[in-house]
XYZ file of C-alpha atoms in Angstrom:
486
model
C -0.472 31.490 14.695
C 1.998 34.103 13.917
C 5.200 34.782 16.753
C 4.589 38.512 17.598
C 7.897 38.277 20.021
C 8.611 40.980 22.296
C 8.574 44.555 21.845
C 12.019 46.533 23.032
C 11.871 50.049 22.524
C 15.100 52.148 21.491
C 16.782 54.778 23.932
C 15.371 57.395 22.275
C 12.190 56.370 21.464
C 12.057 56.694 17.883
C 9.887 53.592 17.278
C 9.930 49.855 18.937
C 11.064 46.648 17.602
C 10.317 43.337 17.987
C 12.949 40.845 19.455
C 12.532 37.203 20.268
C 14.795 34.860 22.632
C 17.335 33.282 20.282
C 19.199 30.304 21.494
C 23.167 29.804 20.083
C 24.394 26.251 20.325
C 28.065 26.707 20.982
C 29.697 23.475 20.668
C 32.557 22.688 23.136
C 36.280 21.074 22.890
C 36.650 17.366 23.755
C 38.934 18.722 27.106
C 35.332 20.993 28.130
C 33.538 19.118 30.765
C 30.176 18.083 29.590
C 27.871 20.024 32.237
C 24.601 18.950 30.212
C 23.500 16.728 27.524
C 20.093 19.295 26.041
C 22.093 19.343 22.682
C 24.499 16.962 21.146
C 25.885 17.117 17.813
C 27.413 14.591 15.941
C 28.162 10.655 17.286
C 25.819 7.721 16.653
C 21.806 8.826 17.713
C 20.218 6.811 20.206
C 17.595 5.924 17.926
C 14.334 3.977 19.728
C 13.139 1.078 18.029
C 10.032 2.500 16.627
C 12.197 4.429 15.042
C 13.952 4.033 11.860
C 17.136 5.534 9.988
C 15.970 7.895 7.218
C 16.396 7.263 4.193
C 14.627 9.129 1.955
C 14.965 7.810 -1.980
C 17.086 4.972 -0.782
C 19.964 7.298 0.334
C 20.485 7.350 4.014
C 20.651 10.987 5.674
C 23.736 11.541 8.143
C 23.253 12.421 11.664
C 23.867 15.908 12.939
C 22.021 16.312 16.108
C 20.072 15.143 19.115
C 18.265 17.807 21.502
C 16.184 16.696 24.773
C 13.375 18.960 24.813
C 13.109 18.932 28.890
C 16.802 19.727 29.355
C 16.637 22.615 27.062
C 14.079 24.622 29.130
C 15.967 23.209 32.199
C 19.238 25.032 31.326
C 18.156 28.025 29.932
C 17.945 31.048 32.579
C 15.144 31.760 34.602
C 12.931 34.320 32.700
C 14.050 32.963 29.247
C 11.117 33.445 27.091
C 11.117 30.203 24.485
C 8.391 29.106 21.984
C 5.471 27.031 22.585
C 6.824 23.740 22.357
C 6.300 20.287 23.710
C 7.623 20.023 27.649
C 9.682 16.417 27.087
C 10.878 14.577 24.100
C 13.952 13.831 21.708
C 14.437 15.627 18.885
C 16.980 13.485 15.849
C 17.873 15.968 13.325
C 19.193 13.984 9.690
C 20.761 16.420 7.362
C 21.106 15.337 3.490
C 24.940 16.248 3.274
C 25.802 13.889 0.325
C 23.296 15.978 -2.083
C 23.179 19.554 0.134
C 22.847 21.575 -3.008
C 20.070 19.694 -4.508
C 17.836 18.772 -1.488
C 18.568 20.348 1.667
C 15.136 19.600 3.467
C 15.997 17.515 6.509
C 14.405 14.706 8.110
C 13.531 15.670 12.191
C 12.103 12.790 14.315
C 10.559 13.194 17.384
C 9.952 10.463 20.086
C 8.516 10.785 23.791
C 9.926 7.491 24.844
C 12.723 8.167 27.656
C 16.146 6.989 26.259
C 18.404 5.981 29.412
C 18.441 2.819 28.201
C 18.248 3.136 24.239
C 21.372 2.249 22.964
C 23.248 4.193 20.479
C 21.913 3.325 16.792
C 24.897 2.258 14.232
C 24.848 4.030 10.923
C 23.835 2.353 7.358
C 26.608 0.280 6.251
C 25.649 2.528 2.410
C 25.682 6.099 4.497
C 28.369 7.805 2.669
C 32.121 8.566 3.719
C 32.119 11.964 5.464
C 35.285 12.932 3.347
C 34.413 11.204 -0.327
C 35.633 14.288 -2.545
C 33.335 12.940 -5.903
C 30.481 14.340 -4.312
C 29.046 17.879 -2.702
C 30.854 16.784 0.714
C 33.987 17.763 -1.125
C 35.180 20.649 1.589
C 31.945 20.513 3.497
C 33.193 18.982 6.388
C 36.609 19.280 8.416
C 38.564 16.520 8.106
C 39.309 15.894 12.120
C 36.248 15.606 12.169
C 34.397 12.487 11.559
C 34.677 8.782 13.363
C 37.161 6.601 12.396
C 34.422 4.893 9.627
C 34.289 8.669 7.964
C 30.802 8.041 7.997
C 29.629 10.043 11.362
C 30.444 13.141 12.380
C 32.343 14.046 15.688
C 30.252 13.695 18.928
C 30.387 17.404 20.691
C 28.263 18.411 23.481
C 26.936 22.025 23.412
C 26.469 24.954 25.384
C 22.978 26.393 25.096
C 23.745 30.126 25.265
C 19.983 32.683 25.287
C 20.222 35.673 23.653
C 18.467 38.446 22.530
C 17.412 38.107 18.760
C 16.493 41.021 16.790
C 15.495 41.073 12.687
C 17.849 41.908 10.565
C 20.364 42.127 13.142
C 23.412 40.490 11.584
C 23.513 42.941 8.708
C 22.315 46.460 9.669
C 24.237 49.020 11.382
C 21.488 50.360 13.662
C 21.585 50.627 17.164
C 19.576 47.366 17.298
C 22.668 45.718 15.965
C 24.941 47.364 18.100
C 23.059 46.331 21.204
C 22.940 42.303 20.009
C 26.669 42.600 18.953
C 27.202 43.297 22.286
C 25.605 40.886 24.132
C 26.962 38.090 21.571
C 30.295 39.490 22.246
C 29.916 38.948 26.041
C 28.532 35.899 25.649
C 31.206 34.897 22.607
C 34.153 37.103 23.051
C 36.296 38.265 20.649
C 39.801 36.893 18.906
C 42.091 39.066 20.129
C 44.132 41.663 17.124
C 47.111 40.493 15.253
C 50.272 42.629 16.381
C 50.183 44.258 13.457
C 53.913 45.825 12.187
C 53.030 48.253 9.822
C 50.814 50.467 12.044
C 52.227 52.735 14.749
C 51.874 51.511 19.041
C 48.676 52.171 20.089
C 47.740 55.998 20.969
C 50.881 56.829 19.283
C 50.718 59.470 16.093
C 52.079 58.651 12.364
C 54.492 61.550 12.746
C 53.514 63.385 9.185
C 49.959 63.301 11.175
C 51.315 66.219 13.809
C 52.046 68.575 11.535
C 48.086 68.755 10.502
C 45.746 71.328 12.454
C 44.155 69.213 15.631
C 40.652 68.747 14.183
C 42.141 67.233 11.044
C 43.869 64.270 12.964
C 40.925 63.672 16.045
C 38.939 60.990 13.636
C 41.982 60.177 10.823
C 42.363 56.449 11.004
C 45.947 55.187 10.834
C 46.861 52.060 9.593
C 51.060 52.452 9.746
C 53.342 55.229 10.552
C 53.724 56.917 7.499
C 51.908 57.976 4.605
C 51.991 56.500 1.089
C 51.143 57.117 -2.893
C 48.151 55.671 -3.156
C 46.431 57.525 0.219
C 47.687 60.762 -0.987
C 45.786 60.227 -4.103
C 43.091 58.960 -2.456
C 42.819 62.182 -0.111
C 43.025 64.528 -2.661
C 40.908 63.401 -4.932
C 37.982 62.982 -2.289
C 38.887 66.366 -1.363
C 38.581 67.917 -5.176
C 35.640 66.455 -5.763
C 34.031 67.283 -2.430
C 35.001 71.168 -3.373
C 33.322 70.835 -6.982
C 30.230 69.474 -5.213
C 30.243 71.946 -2.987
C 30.329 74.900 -6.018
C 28.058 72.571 -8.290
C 25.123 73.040 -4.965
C 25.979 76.811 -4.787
C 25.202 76.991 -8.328
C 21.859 75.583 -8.381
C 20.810 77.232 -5.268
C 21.967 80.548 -6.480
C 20.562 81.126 -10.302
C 16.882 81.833 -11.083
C 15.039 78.852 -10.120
C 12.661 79.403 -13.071
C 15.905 78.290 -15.465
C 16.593 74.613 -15.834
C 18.779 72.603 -13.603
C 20.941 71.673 -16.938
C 20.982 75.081 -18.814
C 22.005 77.067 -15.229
C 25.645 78.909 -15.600
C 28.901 76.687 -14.841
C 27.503 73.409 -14.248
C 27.989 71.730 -17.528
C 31.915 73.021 -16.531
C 31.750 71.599 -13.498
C 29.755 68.497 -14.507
C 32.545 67.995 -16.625
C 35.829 68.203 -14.079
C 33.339 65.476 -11.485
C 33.192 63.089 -14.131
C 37.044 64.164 -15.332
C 38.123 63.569 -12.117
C 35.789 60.733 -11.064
C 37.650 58.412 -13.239
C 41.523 59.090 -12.689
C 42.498 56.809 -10.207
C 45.984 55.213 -8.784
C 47.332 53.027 -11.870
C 50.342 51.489 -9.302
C 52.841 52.408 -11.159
C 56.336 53.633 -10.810
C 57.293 56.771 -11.950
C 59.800 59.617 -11.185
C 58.138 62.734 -11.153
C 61.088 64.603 -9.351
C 59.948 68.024 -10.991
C 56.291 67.965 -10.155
C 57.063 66.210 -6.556
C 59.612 68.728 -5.174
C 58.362 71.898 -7.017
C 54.841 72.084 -5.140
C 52.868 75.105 -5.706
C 53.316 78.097 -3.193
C 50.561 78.496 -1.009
C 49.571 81.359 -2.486
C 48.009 79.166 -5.732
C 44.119 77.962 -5.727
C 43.214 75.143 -3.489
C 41.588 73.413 -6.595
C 44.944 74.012 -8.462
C 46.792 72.338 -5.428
C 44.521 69.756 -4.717
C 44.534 68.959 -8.784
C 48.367 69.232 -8.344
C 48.961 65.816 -6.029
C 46.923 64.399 -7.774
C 49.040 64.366 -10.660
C 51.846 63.355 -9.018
C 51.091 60.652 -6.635
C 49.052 58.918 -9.675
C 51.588 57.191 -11.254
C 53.858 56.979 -8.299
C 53.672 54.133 -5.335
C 55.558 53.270 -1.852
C 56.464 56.243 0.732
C 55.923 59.856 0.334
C 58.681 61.881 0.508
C 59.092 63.964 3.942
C 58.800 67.159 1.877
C 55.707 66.065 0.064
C 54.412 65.133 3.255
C 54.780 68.804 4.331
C 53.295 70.339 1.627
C 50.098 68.040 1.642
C 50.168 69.164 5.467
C 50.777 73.104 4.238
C 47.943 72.572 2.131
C 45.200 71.508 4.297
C 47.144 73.703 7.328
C 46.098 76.609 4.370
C 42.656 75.376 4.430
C 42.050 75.680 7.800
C 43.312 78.973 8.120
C 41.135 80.460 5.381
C 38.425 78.462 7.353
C 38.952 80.153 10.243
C 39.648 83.597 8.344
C 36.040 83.493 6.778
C 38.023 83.434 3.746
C 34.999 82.711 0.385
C 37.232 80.191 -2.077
C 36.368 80.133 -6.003
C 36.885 77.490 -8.544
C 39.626 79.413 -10.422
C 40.245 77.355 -13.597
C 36.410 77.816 -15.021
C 35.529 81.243 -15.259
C 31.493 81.161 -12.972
C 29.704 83.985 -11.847
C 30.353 85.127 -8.265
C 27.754 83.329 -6.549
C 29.421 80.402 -7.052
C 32.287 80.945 -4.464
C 31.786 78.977 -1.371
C 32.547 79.114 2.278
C 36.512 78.270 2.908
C 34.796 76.759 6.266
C 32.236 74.429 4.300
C 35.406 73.237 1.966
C 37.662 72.458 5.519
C 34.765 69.952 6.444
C 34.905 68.113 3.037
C 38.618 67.631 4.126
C 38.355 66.641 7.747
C 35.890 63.975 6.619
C 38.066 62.766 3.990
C 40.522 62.104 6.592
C 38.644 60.446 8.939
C 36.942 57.838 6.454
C 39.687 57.048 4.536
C 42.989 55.587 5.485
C 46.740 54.714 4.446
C 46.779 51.543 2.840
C 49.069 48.730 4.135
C 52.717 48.444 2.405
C 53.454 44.479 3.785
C 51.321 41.444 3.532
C 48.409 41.105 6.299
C 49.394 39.139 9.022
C 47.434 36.038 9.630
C 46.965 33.483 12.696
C 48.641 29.738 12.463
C 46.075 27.367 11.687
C 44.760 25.248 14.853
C 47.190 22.739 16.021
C 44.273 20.652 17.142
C 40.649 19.842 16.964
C 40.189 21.951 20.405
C 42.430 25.051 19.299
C 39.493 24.739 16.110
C 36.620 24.987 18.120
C 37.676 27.708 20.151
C 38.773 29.811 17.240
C 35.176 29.081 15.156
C 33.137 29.870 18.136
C 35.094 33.088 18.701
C 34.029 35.909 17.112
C 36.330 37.543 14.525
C 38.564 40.892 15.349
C 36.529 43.788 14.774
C 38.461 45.490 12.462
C 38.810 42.595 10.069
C 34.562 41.491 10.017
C 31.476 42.961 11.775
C 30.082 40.045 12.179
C 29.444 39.765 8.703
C 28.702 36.418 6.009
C 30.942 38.631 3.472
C 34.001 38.301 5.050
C 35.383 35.679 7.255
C 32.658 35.862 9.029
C 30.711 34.027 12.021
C 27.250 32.745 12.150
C 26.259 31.045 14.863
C 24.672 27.517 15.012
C 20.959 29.102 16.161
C 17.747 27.341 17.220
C 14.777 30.207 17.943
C 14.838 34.101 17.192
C 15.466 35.606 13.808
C 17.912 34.100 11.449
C 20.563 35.335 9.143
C 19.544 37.559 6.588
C 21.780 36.432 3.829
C 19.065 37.078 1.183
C 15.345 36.631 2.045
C 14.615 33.608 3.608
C 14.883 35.525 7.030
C 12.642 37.615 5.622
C 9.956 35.372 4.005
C 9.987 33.326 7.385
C 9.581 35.607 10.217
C 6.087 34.405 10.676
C 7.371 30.627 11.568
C 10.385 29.401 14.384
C 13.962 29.263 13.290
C 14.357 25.115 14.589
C 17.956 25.523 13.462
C 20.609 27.391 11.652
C 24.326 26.343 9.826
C 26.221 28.301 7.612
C 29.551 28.754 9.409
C 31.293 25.821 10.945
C 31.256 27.818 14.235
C 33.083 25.022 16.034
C 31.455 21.758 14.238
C 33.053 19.887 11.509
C 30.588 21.515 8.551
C 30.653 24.802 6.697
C 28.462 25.500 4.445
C 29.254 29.167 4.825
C 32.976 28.013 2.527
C 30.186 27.359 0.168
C 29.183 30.925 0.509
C 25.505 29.591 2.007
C 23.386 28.945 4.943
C 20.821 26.334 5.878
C 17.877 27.135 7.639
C 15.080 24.580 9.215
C 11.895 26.541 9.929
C 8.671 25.119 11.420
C 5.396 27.099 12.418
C 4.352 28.079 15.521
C 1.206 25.605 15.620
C 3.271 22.492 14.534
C 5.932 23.473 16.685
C 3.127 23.476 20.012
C 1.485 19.849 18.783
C 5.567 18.441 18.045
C 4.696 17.677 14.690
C 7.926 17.973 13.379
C 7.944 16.355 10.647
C 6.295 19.184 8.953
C 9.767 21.355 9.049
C 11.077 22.697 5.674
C 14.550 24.177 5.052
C 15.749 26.794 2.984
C 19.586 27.470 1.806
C 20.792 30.260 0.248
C 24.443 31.730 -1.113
C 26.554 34.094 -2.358
């Protein structure tokens, strides 16, 4: 039986998409009050009688979790929409952590029998340490947390937090994604920034910035007060090449169409400057240019001749930009403007082309405005980073945070954050997502997000998926996990 999940259709319309109820287990500090017990992690598993350790192959399987069916439903909103799934029961969840990267399928037992009085089950006296750095737990697991044996891992109570799951969510930057980042940041929140001392206050201008025309500095992004090398590089070569596309299109829209693409007049020229141009880049180097810094072109020279010009000189040059460079970049796109708003035509002047293949001054002041809104001055002083936790609690607060925006979208690639899941759609980190949609997510690691493993410093993610059928008649012993990295 395939999970069709609900259909939630986009403000405008353009086309629905499925979503499913999603369930993130966020595990809580030893000082949080334990308001429920639907999903524990870590600890000794009150294991019934009937029921014994596993130990598949003669190795014994650690203990990660134990999830009463009944409670689950019980503290999940009114409304929540969950699979089919048996009403009561204990789920024990056995992970094989000493030999992750070889076999990752877990062992999931299931009992009816109520527990009050089942006593917690000791571990295998041959289960191995937590922290034994011979094998693949070598920085898998944080080392506050384990028992005082090393062979369990800490006992955490969890939060069982709904949420709205949609496919492909964690990567794409759709308005589906933008809808579930922001109910996981409501339900999450969000590490608040670093003060950051190479960028300007808040709301306040790099002052070069001012002396650009208004629509040039709306969307710039600043990262510090003043401009540097490397940036002005940067801007002027995105702003070259956007003006050679810009001629290259005229060209081929302009010429006989019945003449091919590669024989038409001027583009093997201008083919040539792209690629010229394309592969100059900052070499980080010091340099003193003094003649070709302080003797700028007037403004009466071709924009592609001043454009060319910084490049040449902030290539081999790095740190601050003068204050009179600074004003002649500003001159320059000021210059731009102005012939925008002139209806001034500009031509390529170094190639001799045909007429045709001037363009619009007003087509050429867009290629520059976007240039300096996408990219942005790079820092000049290390980044600065957050003290590491002072204490186990201080850890699982920060993990089941969700990173600053600016540093990671909520993305594996980076730092990153993915949450400990049970239902909806699972990471897409390569295709198991994918490959699975038809069956129920039963759980989801990568991250430590607040407990004492992380795969994701492994650059992978665990998965445990079940069908829908199985799932309805608890056989659960029919769950198979995938794992994939990076």
């Amino acid at each position: 039986m395939k999970h069709t999940g609900n259909f939630a259709m986009l403000d405008d319309g353009a086309r629905p998409a499925v979503s499913r109820t999603g369930l993130i287990l966020k595990p809580l500090p030893d000082r949080a009050e334990p308001f429920n017990t639907a999903y524990r992690i870590g600890g000794a598993p009150n294991l019934p009688e009937g029921l014994s350790w596993p130990m598949p192959h003669g190795t014994p399987y650690h203990f990660f979790a134990q999830v009463d069916l009944a409670l689950l439903r019980q503290n999940c909103p009114a409304g929540t929409e969950l699979p089919d799934m048996p009403e009561t029961g204990t789920l024990f969840i056995f992970l094989c952590l000493e030999h992750w990267m070889d076999d990752p399928q877990p062992v999931i037992l299931y009992t009816q029998e109520p527990l009050e009085s089942v006593p917690e089950r000791a571990p295998p006296e041959n289960l191995a340490h937590l922290l034994d750095n011979d094998t693949a737990l070598a920085g898998l697991v944080h080392e506050e947390g384990v028992s005082e044996d090393g062979k369990l891992l800490r006992r955490q109570n969890v939060d069982v937090l709904p949420f709205t799951s949609f496919p492909d969510g964690w990567l794409k930057d759709d308005e589906l994604s933008q809808r579930q980042m922001d109910e996981l940041e409501t339900l999450l929140g969000r590490l608040t920034p670093l003060p950051d001392p190479h960028a300007p206050p808040e709301g306040v201008e790099a002052p070069w910035m001012s002396e650009l025309p208004l629509r040039f500095r709306q969307d710039t992004k600043l990262a510090k007060a003043h401009l540097d090398w490397e940036m002005l590089f940067d801007w002027s070569k995105e702003i070259y090449m956007g003006l050679l596309d810009l001629i290259r299109d005229k060209l081929r829209d302009n010429v006989p169409q019945n003449m091919p693409p590669q024989r038409r007049p001027g583009i093997d020229e201008i083919n040539e400057l792209w690629e010229r141009a394309n592969w100059e880049h900052h070499k980080y180097q010091f340099w003193l240019l003094y003649l070709q810094v302080f003797l700028n072109p007037d403004s009466d020279y071709p924009f592609d001749f001043r454009l060319r010009h910084f490049m040449e000189i902030s290539q081999m040059c790095r740190g601050k930009v003068p204050a009179r460079v600074r004003r002649n970049f500003c001159a320059l796109i000021a210059d731009i403007e102005q012939a925008a708003n002139d209806g001034t035509m500009v031509h390529l002047e170094p190639v001799a082309l045909p007429e045709y293949a001037a363009i619009a001054a007003e087509d050429l002041a867009e290629v520059a405005r976007k240039a300096l809104a996408v990219l942005k001055p790079r820092r000049t002083g290390p980044e600065p980073r957050r003290p590491a936790p002072a204490n186990w609690d201080e850890y699982v607060i920060r993990e089941t945070t969700l990173p600053e925006r600016t540093k990671n979208n909520y993305n594996l690639a980076g730092t990153g954050i993915i949450p400990l899941q049970m239902f909806g759609f699972g990471y897409l980190l390569q295709s198991a997502a994918y490959e699975n949609q038809d069956k129920e997510l039963l759980l989801q690691v990568g991250d430590p997000f607040g407990t004492p493993l992380s795969f994701a410093n492994h650059g992978a993610v665990i998965q445990i998926w079940i069908t829908s059928h199985d799932l309805k008649a608890g056989q659960f012993d029919s769950a198979t996990a995938t794992w994939e990295f990076t």
